[in-house]
Amino acid sequence: MTMEVPSGEEGTTLVPKRHDEFYFDDTFIIFQVENILFRVRLGYFKESPIFQDMLSLQPPISEEMEGRSDNHPIILAGEKADEFAFFLSLLRNVYDFGRRPRGSKQDWLSALRIAHKYLMLQTVKSLALSALSTPKLFEATEKLQLCDELGLEVSWAADAVMSLLQHFASFKDGYPVKERLELRRAFTPKTWETVMWCRDKHFLRRMNYYGGEVLTVDLVKEWLQSLEKDGGEQTSDGGEEKSG
């Protein structure tokens, strides 16, 4: 069937261009993780500069390009096949179906770490963090350690910070030194200073409100987002800089 081709001015033929959304790249790429081969759409990895650089390298004429056959897959050392399979399921659901797959806590943690490793967080981060925001899924320290490991905004872990503030406030005679040192070693200095800044802010608010302003996750998140917006500059309500 022949269709009429639109013409430009003076009868010149217009060069067709690719549609931004509905021109699919169906080129496939083959990975080996442990002893398992995966053959998936190359378009799933368009966000990753690491994979783009890898695929842009042309092999010698006598050699086959990696990732184009089962005999020459791209080997991803250090990954686990079951975790990579969930990561691919996530990418397929995002790109092909526009939905979030079901997964366990470990599935989403591994997906977040793989995305972080290959610089693919834009696609995966919001979905993974949403899935991992289920109440009671993490211990407070574990959630903050994940922020340290992947460089996530501490405001995502506002509920964890609130739990620590409530824990601190439960000691009428002050937080025991031994527990304080153990907890401090669990975090990076920056995260610990942030938690201490929130603790000081909570203490001042309790004093100012004579009995205590009700502490909520939204309130703690507001404090943390304000701190992040200011570039991490930790100051008290009066503007005096606080130390950790």
Coordinates of N, CA and C in Angstrom, one line a residue:
M1 N 0.8 -1.2 0.0 CA 0.0 0.0 0.0 C 0.9 1.2 0.0
T2 N 0.6 2.2 -0.9 CA 1.4 3.4 -1.0 C 0.6 4.5 -0.5
M3 N 1.2 5.3 0.4 CA 0.6 6.5 0.9 C 1.3 7.7 0.4
E4 N 0.5 8.8 0.3 CA 1.0 10.0 -0.3 C 2.0 10.6 0.8
V5 N 3.2 11.0 0.3 CA 4.2 11.6 1.1 C 4.1 13.1 1.1
P6 N 4.0 13.8 2.2 CA 3.8 15.2 2.2 C 5.0 15.9 1.6
S7 N 4.7 17.0 1.0 CA 5.8 17.8 0.3 C 5.9 19.1 1.0
G8 N 7.1 19.7 0.9 CA 7.4 21.0 1.4 C 7.1 22.1 0.4
E9 N 7.7 23.2 0.5 CA 7.6 24.3 -0.4 C 8.3 23.9 -1.8
E10 N 7.7 24.3 -2.8 CA 8.2 24.1 -4.2 C 8.3 22.6 -4.5
G11 N 7.5 21.8 -3.9 CA 7.5 20.4 -4.2 C 8.6 19.5 -3.6
T12 N 9.4 20.1 -2.7 CA 10.5 19.3 -2.1 C 9.9 18.3 -1.1
T13 N 10.5 17.2 -1.0 CA 10.0 16.1 -0.1 C 10.5 16.4 1.3
L14 N 9.5 16.3 2.3 CA 9.9 16.5 3.7 C 10.6 15.3 4.2
V15 N 11.7 15.4 5.0 CA 12.3 14.3 5.6 C 11.6 13.9 6.8
P16 N 11.1 12.7 6.9 CA 10.3 12.2 8.1 C 11.2 12.2 9.3
K17 N 10.6 12.6 10.5 CA 11.4 12.5 11.7 C 10.7 11.5 12.7
R18 N 11.5 11.0 13.6 CA 11.0 10.0 14.5 C 10.1 10.6 15.6
H19 N 9.0 10.0 15.9 CA 8.1 10.4 17.0 C 8.8 10.3 18.3
D20 N 8.7 11.3 19.2 CA 9.4 11.3 20.5 C 9.0 10.1 21.4
E21 N 7.7 9.7 21.3 CA 7.2 8.6 22.2 C 7.0 7.3 21.5
F22 N 6.6 7.3 20.2 CA 6.2 6.1 19.6 C 7.1 5.6 18.5
Y23 N 8.4 5.8 18.7 CA 9.4 5.2 17.8 C 10.3 4.4 18.6
F24 N 10.0 3.1 18.7 CA 10.6 2.2 19.7 C 12.0 1.7 19.2
D25 N 12.9 1.6 20.1 CA 14.2 1.0 19.8 C 14.2 -0.4 20.2
D26 N 14.0 -1.3 19.3 CA 13.9 -2.7 19.6 C 15.2 -3.5 19.5
T27 N 16.3 -2.8 19.5 CA 17.6 -3.4 19.6 C 17.7 -4.1 20.9
F28 N 18.3 -5.3 20.9 CA 18.4 -6.1 22.2 C 19.9 -6.2 22.6
I29 N 20.0 -6.3 23.9 CA 21.4 -6.5 24.4 C 21.4 -7.6 25.4
I30 N 22.5 -8.3 25.5 CA 22.6 -9.6 26.3 C 23.6 -9.4 27.4
F31 N 23.1 -9.6 28.6 CA 24.0 -9.6 29.8 C 24.1 -11.0 30.4
Q32 N 25.3 -11.2 31.1 CA 25.4 -12.4 31.9 C 25.6 -12.0 33.3
V33 N 24.8 -12.5 34.2 CA 24.9 -12.3 35.6 C 24.9 -13.6 36.3
E34 N 26.0 -13.8 37.0 CA 26.3 -15.2 37.5 C 26.4 -16.1 36.3
N35 N 25.6 -17.2 36.3 CA 25.6 -18.1 35.1 C 24.3 -18.0 34.3
I36 N 23.7 -16.8 34.4 CA 22.4 -16.6 33.7 C 22.5 -15.6 32.6
L37 N 22.0 -15.8 31.4 CA 22.0 -14.8 30.3 C 20.6 -14.1 30.3
F38 N 20.7 -12.8 30.1 CA 19.5 -12.0 30.0 C 19.5 -11.2 28.7
R39 N 18.5 -11.3 27.8 CA 18.4 -10.6 26.6 C 17.2 -9.7 26.7
V40 N 17.5 -8.4 26.7 CA 16.5 -7.3 27.0 C 16.7 -6.2 26.0
R41 N 15.7 -5.3 26.0 CA 15.7 -4.2 25.1 C 16.8 -3.2 25.5
L42 N 17.5 -2.7 24.6 CA 18.6 -1.7 24.8 C 18.0 -0.4 25.4
G43 N 16.8 -0.1 24.9 CA 16.1 1.1 25.4 C 15.9 1.3 26.8
Y44 N 15.9 0.1 27.6 CA 15.7 0.1 29.0 C 16.9 0.9 29.7
F45 N 18.0 0.9 29.0 CA 19.2 1.4 29.6 C 19.7 2.7 29.1
K46 N 18.8 3.4 28.4 CA 19.1 4.7 27.8 C 19.5 5.8 28.8
E47 N 19.1 5.6 30.0 CA 19.3 6.6 31.0 C 20.8 6.5 31.6
S48 N 21.4 5.4 31.4 CA 22.7 5.1 32.1 C 23.8 5.5 31.2
P49 N 24.6 6.5 31.6 CA 25.8 6.9 30.8 C 26.9 5.8 30.9
I50 N 26.8 5.0 31.9 CA 27.8 3.9 32.0 C 27.6 2.9 30.9
F51 N 26.3 2.5 30.6 CA 26.0 1.5 29.6 C 26.2 2.2 28.2
Q52 N 25.8 3.4 28.1 CA 26.0 4.1 26.8 C 27.4 4.2 26.4
D53 N 28.3 4.5 27.4 CA 29.7 4.6 27.1 C 30.3 3.2 26.7
M54 N 29.8 2.2 27.4 CA 30.2 0.8 27.2 C 29.9 0.4 25.7
L55 N 28.6 0.7 25.3 CA 28.2 0.3 24.0 C 28.7 1.1 22.9
S56 N 29.2 2.3 23.2 CA 29.7 3.2 22.1 C 31.2 2.8 21.7
L57 N 31.8 1.9 22.6 CA 33.2 1.5 22.3 C 33.1 0.4 21.2
Q58 N 33.8 0.7 20.1 CA 33.8 -0.2 19.0 C 35.0 -1.2 19.1
P59 N 34.7 -2.5 19.0 CA 35.7 -3.5 19.1 C 36.6 -3.6 17.8
P60 N 37.7 -4.2 17.9 CA 38.5 -4.4 16.7 C 37.7 -5.2 15.6
I61 N 38.0 -4.9 14.4 CA 37.2 -5.5 13.3 C 37.0 -7.0 13.4
S62 N 38.1 -7.7 13.9 CA 38.1 -9.1 14.0 C 37.2 -9.7 15.1
E63 N 36.8 -8.8 16.0 CA 36.0 -9.2 17.2 C 34.6 -8.8 17.2
E64 N 33.7 -9.6 17.8 CA 32.3 -9.3 17.9 C 32.0 -8.4 19.0
M65 N 31.1 -7.4 18.9 CA 30.8 -6.5 19.9 C 30.1 -7.2 21.1
E66 N 30.5 -6.8 22.3 CA 30.0 -7.4 23.5 C 28.5 -7.1 23.6
G67 N 27.7 -8.1 24.1 CA 26.3 -7.8 24.3 C 25.4 -8.2 23.1
R68 N 26.0 -8.6 22.0 CA 25.2 -8.9 20.8 C 24.9 -10.4 20.6
S69 N 25.6 -11.3 21.3 CA 25.3 -12.7 21.2 C 25.6 -13.4 22.5
D70 N 25.1 -14.6 22.6 CA 25.2 -15.4 23.8 C 26.7 -15.7 24.1
N71 N 27.5 -15.8 23.0 CA 28.9 -16.1 23.2 C 29.7 -14.9 23.7
H72 N 29.2 -13.7 23.5 CA 29.9 -12.4 23.9 C 28.9 -11.5 24.7
P73 N 28.4 -12.0 25.8 CA 27.5 -11.1 26.6 C 28.3 -10.0 27.4
I74 N 27.6 -9.0 27.8 CA 28.2 -8.1 28.8 C 28.1 -8.7 30.2
I75 N 29.3 -9.0 30.8 CA 29.3 -9.7 32.1 C 29.2 -8.6 33.2
L76 N 28.2 -8.7 34.0 CA 28.1 -7.8 35.1 C 28.5 -8.5 36.4
A77 N 29.8 -8.3 36.7 CA 30.4 -9.0 37.9 C 29.8 -8.3 39.2
G78 N 29.6 -9.1 40.2 CA 29.2 -8.6 41.5 C 27.7 -8.6 41.6
E79 N 27.0 -8.8 40.6 CA 25.5 -8.8 40.7 C 25.0 -10.2 40.9
K80 N 23.7 -10.3 41.4 CA 23.1 -11.6 41.6 C 21.9 -11.7 40.6
A81 N 21.8 -12.9 40.1 CA 20.8 -13.1 39.0 C 19.4 -12.8 39.4
D82 N 19.0 -13.2 40.6 CA 17.6 -13.0 41.0 C 17.4 -11.5 41.2
E83 N 18.3 -10.8 41.7 CA 18.2 -9.3 42.0 C 18.1 -8.6 40.6
F84 N 19.0 -9.0 39.7 CA 19.0 -8.3 38.4 C 17.7 -8.6 37.6
A85 N 17.1 -9.8 37.8 CA 15.9 -10.2 37.2 C 14.7 -9.2 37.7
F86 N 14.7 -8.9 39.0 CA 13.7 -8.0 39.5 C 13.9 -6.6 38.9
F87 N 15.2 -6.2 38.8 CA 15.5 -4.9 38.3 C 15.0 -4.8 36.9
L88 N 15.2 -5.8 36.1 CA 14.7 -5.8 34.7 C 13.2 -5.8 34.6
S89 N 12.6 -6.5 35.6 CA 11.1 -6.5 35.7 C 10.6 -5.1 35.9
L90 N 11.3 -4.4 36.8 CA 11.0 -3.0 37.1 C 11.1 -2.1 35.9
L91 N 12.2 -2.2 35.2 CA 12.4 -1.4 34.0 C 11.3 -1.7 32.9
R92 N 11.0 -3.0 32.7 CA 10.0 -3.4 31.7 C 8.6 -2.8 32.1
N93 N 8.3 -2.9 33.4 CA 7.0 -2.4 33.8 C 6.9 -0.9 33.7
V94 N 8.0 -0.2 33.9 CA 8.0 1.3 33.8 C 7.9 1.7 32.3
Y95 N 8.8 1.1 31.5 CA 8.8 1.5 30.1 C 7.7 1.0 29.2
D96 N 7.3 -0.3 29.5 CA 6.3 -0.9 28.6 C 4.9 -0.8 29.1
F97 N 4.7 -0.7 30.4 CA 3.3 -0.8 31.0 C 3.0 0.4 31.9
G98 N 4.0 1.2 32.2 CA 3.7 2.4 33.1 C 3.2 2.1 34.5
R99 N 3.7 1.0 35.0 CA 3.2 0.6 36.4 C 4.4 0.1 37.2
R100 N 4.1 -0.1 38.5 CA 5.1 -0.6 39.4 C 4.9 -2.0 39.7
P101 N 5.9 -2.9 39.6 CA 5.7 -4.3 39.9 C 5.7 -4.5 41.4
R102 N 5.3 -5.7 41.8 CA 5.3 -6.1 43.2 C 6.6 -6.6 43.6
G103 N 7.1 -6.3 44.8 CA 8.4 -6.8 45.2 C 8.5 -6.8 46.7
S104 N 9.4 -7.5 47.2 CA 9.7 -7.5 48.6 C 10.6 -6.3 49.0
K105 N 10.8 -6.2 50.3 CA 11.8 -5.1 50.7 C 13.1 -5.3 50.1
Q106 N 13.6 -6.6 50.1 CA 14.9 -6.9 49.6 C 15.0 -6.6 48.1
D107 N 13.9 -6.9 47.4 CA 13.8 -6.7 45.9 C 14.0 -5.2 45.6
W108 N 13.3 -4.3 46.4 CA 13.4 -2.9 46.1 C 14.7 -2.3 46.6
L109 N 15.3 -2.9 47.6 CA 16.6 -2.4 48.1 C 17.7 -2.7 47.0
S110 N 17.6 -4.0 46.5 CA 18.6 -4.4 45.5 C 18.4 -3.5 44.2
A111 N 17.2 -3.3 43.8 CA 16.9 -2.4 42.6 C 17.5 -1.0 42.8
L112 N 17.3 -0.5 44.0 CA 17.8 0.9 44.3 C 19.3 0.9 44.2
R113 N 19.9 -0.1 44.7 CA 21.4 -0.2 44.7 C 22.0 -0.4 43.3
I114 N 21.3 -1.2 42.5 CA 21.7 -1.4 41.1 C 21.6 -0.2 40.3
A115 N 20.5 0.5 40.5 CA 20.2 1.8 39.8 C 21.3 2.8 40.2
H116 N 21.6 2.8 41.5 CA 22.6 3.8 42.0 C 24.0 3.5 41.4
K117 N 24.3 2.2 41.3 CA 25.6 1.8 40.7 C 25.8 2.2 39.2
Y118 N 24.7 2.0 38.5 CA 24.8 2.3 37.0 C 24.1 3.6 36.6
L119 N 24.0 4.5 37.6 CA 23.5 5.9 37.4 C 22.1 5.9 36.6
M120 N 21.2 5.1 37.1 CA 19.9 5.0 36.5 C 18.8 5.4 37.5
L121 N 19.1 6.3 38.5 CA 18.2 6.6 39.6 C 17.0 7.4 39.1
Q122 N 17.1 8.1 38.0 CA 15.9 8.9 37.6 C 14.7 8.1 37.4
T123 N 14.9 6.9 36.8 CA 13.8 6.0 36.4 C 13.3 5.3 37.7
V124 N 14.3 4.8 38.4 CA 13.9 3.8 39.5 C 13.7 4.5 40.9
K125 N 14.4 5.5 41.1 CA 14.5 6.1 42.5 C 13.1 6.4 43.1
S126 N 12.3 7.1 42.4 CA 11.0 7.5 42.9 C 10.1 6.3 43.2
L127 N 10.1 5.3 42.3 CA 9.3 4.1 42.5 C 9.8 3.3 43.7
A128 N 11.1 3.2 43.8 CA 11.7 2.4 44.9 C 11.5 3.0 46.2
L129 N 11.7 4.3 46.3 CA 11.6 5.0 47.5 C 10.1 5.0 48.0
S130 N 9.2 5.1 47.0 CA 7.8 5.0 47.4 C 7.5 3.6 48.0
A131 N 8.0 2.6 47.3 CA 7.7 1.2 47.8 C 8.4 1.0 49.2
L132 N 9.5 1.6 49.4 CA 10.3 1.4 50.7 C 9.8 2.4 51.8
S133 N 8.8 3.2 51.5 CA 8.3 4.1 52.5 C 7.2 3.5 53.4
T134 N 6.9 2.3 53.2 CA 5.9 1.6 54.0 C 6.2 1.7 55.5
P135 N 5.3 2.2 56.3 CA 5.6 2.3 57.7 C 6.0 1.0 58.3
K136 N 7.0 1.0 59.3 CA 7.5 -0.1 60.0 C 8.3 -1.1 59.2
L137 N 8.7 -0.7 57.9 CA 9.5 -1.5 57.1 C 10.9 -1.6 57.5
F138 N 11.4 -0.5 58.1 CA 12.8 -0.4 58.5 C 12.9 0.0 60.0
E139 N 14.0 -0.4 60.6 CA 14.4 0.2 61.9 C 14.9 1.6 61.5
A140 N 14.8 2.5 62.5 CA 15.2 3.9 62.2 C 16.7 4.0 61.8
T141 N 17.5 3.2 62.5 CA 19.0 3.3 62.1 C 19.2 2.7 60.7
E142 N 18.5 1.7 60.3 CA 18.7 1.0 59.0 C 18.2 2.0 57.9
K143 N 17.2 2.7 58.1 CA 16.7 3.6 57.1 C 17.7 4.8 56.9
L144 N 18.2 5.3 58.0 CA 19.2 6.4 57.8 C 20.5 5.9 57.3
Q145 N 20.9 4.7 57.6 CA 22.1 4.1 57.0 C 21.9 4.0 55.4
L146 N 20.7 3.7 55.0 CA 20.5 3.6 53.5 C 20.6 5.0 52.9
C147 N 20.2 6.0 53.6 CA 20.4 7.4 53.1 C 21.9 7.7 53.0
D148 N 22.7 7.2 54.0 CA 24.2 7.4 53.9 C 24.8 6.7 52.7
E149 N 24.3 5.4 52.6 CA 24.9 4.6 51.6 C 24.7 5.1 50.2
L150 N 23.5 5.5 49.9 CA 23.1 5.9 48.5 C 23.0 7.4 48.3
G151 N 23.4 8.2 49.3 CA 23.3 9.6 49.2 C 21.9 10.2 49.1
L152 N 20.9 9.5 49.7 CA 19.5 10.0 49.6 C 19.3 11.1 50.6
E153 N 18.3 12.0 50.2 CA 17.9 13.0 51.1 C 17.4 12.5 52.4
V154 N 17.9 13.0 53.5 CA 17.4 12.5 54.9 C 16.0 12.8 55.1
S155 N 15.4 13.8 54.4 CA 14.0 14.1 54.5 C 13.1 12.9 54.2
W156 N 13.6 12.0 53.3 CA 12.9 10.7 53.0 C 12.7 9.9 54.2
A157 N 13.7 10.0 55.1 CA 13.7 9.2 56.3 C 13.2 10.0 57.5
A158 N 12.3 10.9 57.3 CA 11.8 11.8 58.4 C 11.2 10.9 59.5
D159 N 10.5 9.8 59.2 CA 9.9 9.0 60.2 C 10.9 8.4 61.1
A160 N 12.1 8.0 60.5 CA 13.2 7.4 61.2 C 13.8 8.5 62.2
V161 N 14.0 9.7 61.7 CA 14.5 10.8 62.6 C 13.5 11.0 63.7
M162 N 12.2 11.0 63.4 CA 11.2 11.2 64.5 C 11.3 10.1 65.5
S163 N 11.5 8.9 65.1 CA 11.6 7.8 66.1 C 12.8 8.0 67.0
L164 N 13.9 8.5 66.4 CA 15.1 8.7 67.3 C 14.9 9.9 68.2
L165 N 14.2 10.9 67.8 CA 13.9 12.1 68.7 C 13.0 11.6 69.8
Q166 N 12.0 10.8 69.5 CA 11.2 10.3 70.6 C 11.9 9.4 71.6
H167 N 12.9 8.6 71.0 CA 13.8 7.8 71.8 C 14.6 8.6 72.7
F168 N 15.2 9.7 72.2 CA 16.0 10.6 73.0 C 15.2 11.2 74.2
A169 N 14.0 11.6 73.8 CA 13.1 12.3 74.8 C 12.6 11.4 75.9
S170 N 12.7 10.1 75.7 CA 12.2 9.1 76.7 C 13.1 9.0 77.9
F171 N 14.4 9.6 77.8 CA 15.3 9.5 78.9 C 15.3 10.8 79.6
K172 N 14.7 10.8 80.8 CA 14.5 12.0 81.6 C 15.8 12.6 82.1
D173 N 16.8 11.7 82.3 CA 18.1 12.1 82.9 C 19.2 12.3 81.8
G174 N 18.8 12.3 80.6 CA 19.7 12.5 79.5 C 20.0 11.1 78.8
Y175 N 20.4 11.2 77.6 CA 20.7 10.0 76.8 C 22.0 9.4 77.3
P176 N 22.0 8.1 77.6 CA 23.3 7.4 78.1 C 24.4 7.6 77.1
V177 N 25.6 7.9 77.7 CA 26.8 8.2 76.9 C 27.1 6.9 76.0
K178 N 27.1 5.7 76.6 CA 27.5 4.5 75.8 C 26.6 4.3 74.6
E179 N 25.2 4.5 74.8 CA 24.3 4.3 73.7 C 24.5 5.4 72.7
R180 N 24.8 6.6 73.1 CA 25.0 7.7 72.2 C 26.2 7.5 71.3
L181 N 27.3 7.0 71.9 CA 28.5 6.7 71.1 C 28.2 5.6 70.1
E182 N 27.5 4.5 70.5 CA 27.2 3.4 69.6 C 26.3 3.9 68.4
L183 N 25.3 4.7 68.8 CA 24.4 5.2 67.7 C 25.2 6.2 66.8
R184 N 26.1 7.0 67.3 CA 26.8 7.9 66.5 C 27.7 7.2 65.5
R185 N 28.3 6.0 65.9 CA 29.1 5.3 65.0 C 28.3 4.6 63.9
A186 N 27.0 4.5 64.0 CA 26.2 3.9 63.0 C 26.0 4.8 61.7
F187 N 26.3 6.1 61.9 CA 26.0 7.0 60.8 C 27.2 7.8 60.4
T188 N 27.1 8.4 59.2 CA 28.2 9.4 58.8 C 28.1 10.6 59.7
P189 N 29.2 11.3 59.8 CA 29.1 12.6 60.6 C 28.0 13.5 60.2
K190 N 27.8 13.7 58.9 CA 26.8 14.6 58.4 C 25.4 14.2 58.9
T191 N 25.1 12.9 58.7 CA 23.8 12.4 59.1 C 23.6 12.6 60.7
W192 N 24.6 12.2 61.4 CA 24.6 12.4 62.9 C 24.3 13.8 63.3
E193 N 25.0 14.8 62.6 CA 24.9 16.2 62.9 C 23.4 16.6 62.6
T194 N 22.9 16.1 61.5 CA 21.5 16.4 61.2 C 20.5 16.0 62.2
V195 N 20.7 14.7 62.7 CA 19.9 14.2 63.7 C 20.0 15.0 65.0
M196 N 21.2 15.4 65.4 CA 21.4 16.2 66.6 C 20.8 17.6 66.4
W197 N 20.9 18.1 65.2 CA 20.3 19.5 65.0 C 18.8 19.4 65.2
C198 N 18.1 18.3 64.7 CA 16.7 18.1 64.9 C 16.4 17.9 66.4
R199 N 17.3 17.2 67.1 CA 17.1 17.0 68.5 C 17.1 18.3 69.2
D200 N 18.0 19.2 68.9 CA 18.1 20.5 69.6 C 16.9 21.3 69.2
K201 N 16.5 21.2 68.0 CA 15.3 22.0 67.6 C 14.1 21.5 68.3
H202 N 13.9 20.2 68.4 CA 12.8 19.6 69.2 C 12.8 20.1 70.6
F203 N 14.0 20.1 71.2 CA 14.1 20.5 72.6 C 13.7 21.9 72.8
L204 N 14.1 22.8 71.9 CA 13.8 24.2 72.0 C 12.3 24.4 71.8
R205 N 11.7 23.7 70.9 CA 10.3 23.8 70.6 C 9.5 23.4 71.8
R206 N 9.9 22.3 72.5 CA 9.2 21.8 73.7 C 9.3 22.9 74.8
M207 N 10.4 23.5 74.9 CA 10.6 24.6 76.0 C 9.7 25.8 75.6
N208 N 9.7 26.2 74.4 CA 8.9 27.3 74.0 C 7.4 27.1 74.1
Y209 N 7.0 25.9 73.8 CA 5.5 25.6 73.8 C 5.0 25.0 75.2
Y210 N 5.9 25.1 76.2 CA 5.5 24.7 77.6 C 4.7 23.4 77.6
G211 N 5.4 22.4 77.4 CA 4.8 21.0 77.4 C 5.0 20.3 76.1
G212 N 5.4 21.1 75.1 CA 5.7 20.4 73.9 C 4.8 20.5 72.7
E213 N 5.4 21.0 71.6 CA 4.6 20.9 70.3 C 4.5 19.5 69.9
V214 N 3.4 19.1 69.4 CA 3.2 17.7 69.0 C 4.2 17.4 67.9
L215 N 5.0 16.3 68.1 CA 5.9 15.9 67.0 C 5.3 15.0 66.0
T216 N 5.4 15.4 64.8 CA 4.8 14.5 63.7 C 5.8 14.3 62.6
V217 N 5.6 13.3 61.8 CA 6.5 13.1 60.6 C 6.6 14.3 59.7
D218 N 5.4 14.9 59.5 CA 5.4 16.1 58.6 C 6.2 17.2 59.1
L219 N 6.1 17.4 60.4 CA 6.9 18.5 61.0 C 8.4 18.2 60.9
V220 N 8.8 17.0 61.2 CA 10.2 16.7 61.1 C 10.7 16.8 59.6
K221 N 9.8 16.3 58.7 CA 10.2 16.4 57.3 C 10.3 17.9 56.9
E222 N 9.5 18.7 57.4 CA 9.6 20.2 57.1 C 10.9 20.7 57.6
W223 N 11.4 20.3 58.8 CA 12.7 20.8 59.3 C 13.8 20.3 58.4
L224 N 13.7 19.0 58.0 CA 14.8 18.4 57.2 C 14.9 19.1 55.8
Q225 N 13.7 19.3 55.2 CA 13.7 19.9 53.8 C 14.2 21.3 53.9
S226 N 13.9 22.0 55.0 CA 14.4 23.4 55.2 C 15.9 23.4 55.3
L227 N 16.4 22.4 56.0 CA 17.9 22.2 56.2 C 18.5 21.9 54.8
E228 N 17.9 21.0 54.1 CA 18.5 20.6 52.7 C 18.5 21.8 51.8
K229 N 17.4 22.6 51.9 CA 17.3 23.7 51.0 C 18.4 24.8 51.3
D230 N 18.8 24.9 52.5 CA 19.8 25.8 53.0 C 21.2 25.2 52.8
G231 N 21.3 24.1 52.1 CA 22.6 23.5 51.8 C 23.2 22.8 53.0
G232 N 22.4 22.4 54.0 CA 22.9 21.7 55.2 C 23.5 22.6 56.3
E233 N 23.3 23.9 56.2 CA 23.7 24.8 57.2 C 22.8 24.7 58.4
Q234 N 23.4 24.2 59.5 CA 22.6 23.9 60.7 C 22.7 25.0 61.7
T235 N 21.5 25.7 61.8 CA 21.5 26.8 62.7 C 20.3 26.7 63.6
S236 N 20.3 27.3 64.8 CA 19.2 27.2 65.7 C 18.1 28.3 65.3
D237 N 17.0 28.3 66.0 CA 16.0 29.3 65.6 C 16.5 30.7 65.7
G238 N 17.4 31.0 66.6 CA 17.9 32.3 66.7 C 19.0 32.6 65.8
G239 N 19.4 31.7 64.9 CA 20.4 32.0 63.9 C 21.8 31.6 64.3
E240 N 22.0 31.1 65.5 CA 23.3 30.7 66.0 C 23.6 29.3 65.5
E241 N 24.8 29.2 65.0 CA 25.2 27.9 64.4 C 25.3 26.9 65.5
K242 N 24.8 25.7 65.3 CA 24.9 24.6 66.3 C 25.9 23.6 65.8
S243 N 26.6 23.0 66.7 CA 27.5 21.9 66.4 C 26.8 20.6 66.6
G244 N 27.4 19.5 66.1 CA 26.8 18.2 66.3 C 27.0 17.7 67.6

